[in-house]
C-alpha cells in the first residue's frame, strides 16, 4: 500500500503514520517529494488495510500498489527518478555514465594501461572483475584478493570509482573496501541472500539482468536490495537468451524505455556481452544511448588478443577515445551529458 500524505502534513503526522504501519508488523519506506511525502507500507496488505489510515490526520489517500514490486516502482517514487551519487559522479537523471575497463583484472600492467586509457578518454568509472563467474570450473577464476589490490591502485592513480563483481557473501567485506559499486552478475541476479546482504551494506549495486529473466523478475530482485534499506540500485540490461544463434545473447533494447517506465531506478546497458564481438559493440552502444539509457558498462583491454577471457568483444584501449566521442553524441540525442567528477 502507498500512503500519500497531504502537502500540509507535519513531520509528526508522518511519524505517527509510520508508527502505525510498523506497529502492525509492516515496514514503512518514506519517499519525500517536493510537495508531498509518500509512505510505502510493505508487508501484509490486509493488516495495513485494517489500520484505516484513510482517516488519519495528514493522510490524503491510501493507494494500493498494483505491481508485485513496490519500492522499485515508478508509482512509489511518484514520478521522481533516482539519481545515485558515486564519488562526485551522478548516475541517472540527465547524466550518462560510462563505466569502462577490462573484463577481468589480469595483471598490474594490463589494468593500469586500461585504467589510464579510459580515464583519459573521459570514462566515469572503472570496471574490472577480481572474482569471475566462469561457465567452466577449469577456467581462470580471477585474481581474487590480488585483483582487488590492483583495483585499489588503479583508483588511487586515476581517481576513477571502481565497479567490481561480488559472487560470494563471504567476500562482501574485502570487496566493499575497494568497490564503489558492487556488480551482481547475470548468474547471481536471483541469489536472494546475496542481494539482501548488499541491501544491508548500503553500497551502490549494479544489478545485471539474468540470462532468461523477465523485467518483472529483475525488478523483484532489485526489491530484495531496496527492502533492506539500500536505495542505490542500478538496473543493467546485458542481453538475454533467445532462439537467435547468430550472436551470444540478444540485447533487449526495448527493456531500456520499458524499465524507465516501470521503475525510477537508473538503467545501464552492457553492449559487450550480448554480441561477444568487438565490431558490434559501437552500434549497440549508440542504440542504448539513443534509447535513453543512463549509462553503459563496456569492456576495454590494452591487448584483447591476449586477454584471458572475453578477448573478442573487448574494445582496444587505444581506440577508446574515439568510441567515447560517438557515444557521447548519441547520449546527447537523448538529452544526456557524460557524467564526470563534480
Ligand atoms: C562481466 O561483466 O564480465 C560479466 C561476467 O557479466 P554478466 O554477469 O552479465 O555475464
Ligand atoms: Mn566479460
PDB file of C-alpha atoms and ligand atoms in Angstrom, residues 103 127 132-133 165 183 185-187 208 238 273 299, ligand 1:
ATOM      1  CA  UNK A 103      36.511  -7.920 -18.262  1.00  0.00           C
ATOM      2  CA  UNK A 127      35.248  -1.756 -14.260  1.00  0.00           C
ATOM      3  CA  UNK A 132      34.840 -14.049 -12.212  1.00  0.00           C
ATOM      4  CA  UNK A 133      31.782 -16.230 -12.833  1.00  0.00           C
ATOM      5  CA  UNK A 165      31.683  -8.137  -9.147  1.00  0.00           C
ATOM      6  CA  UNK A 183      28.265  -5.622  -9.576  1.00  0.00           C
ATOM      7  CA  UNK A 185      26.353 -10.682 -12.350  1.00  0.00           C
ATOM      8  CA  UNK A 186      23.610 -12.124 -14.525  1.00  0.00           C
ATOM      9  CA  UNK A 187      24.095 -15.564 -12.996  1.00  0.00           C
ATOM     10  CA  UNK A 208      22.570  -7.348 -14.092  1.00  0.00           C
ATOM     11  CA  UNK A 238      23.165  -7.245 -20.759  1.00  0.00           C
ATOM     12  CA  UNK A 273      28.451  -9.478 -23.580  1.00  0.00           C
ATOM     13  CA  UNK A 299      34.836  -3.896 -21.781  1.00  0.00           C
TER      14      UNK A 299
HETATM   15  C1  LIG B   1      31.025  -9.322 -16.791  1.00  0.00           C
HETATM   16  O1  LIG B   1      30.563  -8.184 -16.657  1.00  0.00           O
HETATM   17  O2  LIG B   1      32.232  -9.540 -17.036  1.00  0.00           O
HETATM   18  C2  LIG B   1      30.088 -10.461 -16.705  1.00  0.00           C
HETATM   19  C3  LIG B   1      30.515 -11.667 -16.387  1.00  0.00           C
HETATM   20  O3  LIG B   1      28.822 -10.131 -16.992  1.00  0.00           O
HETATM   21  P1  LIG B   1      27.449 -10.986 -16.925  1.00  0.00           P
HETATM   22  O4  LIG B   1      27.232 -11.299 -15.477  1.00  0.00           O
HETATM   23  O5  LIG B   1      26.447 -10.056 -17.496  1.00  0.00           O
HETATM   24  O6  LIG B   1      27.659 -12.207 -17.769  1.00  0.00           O
END
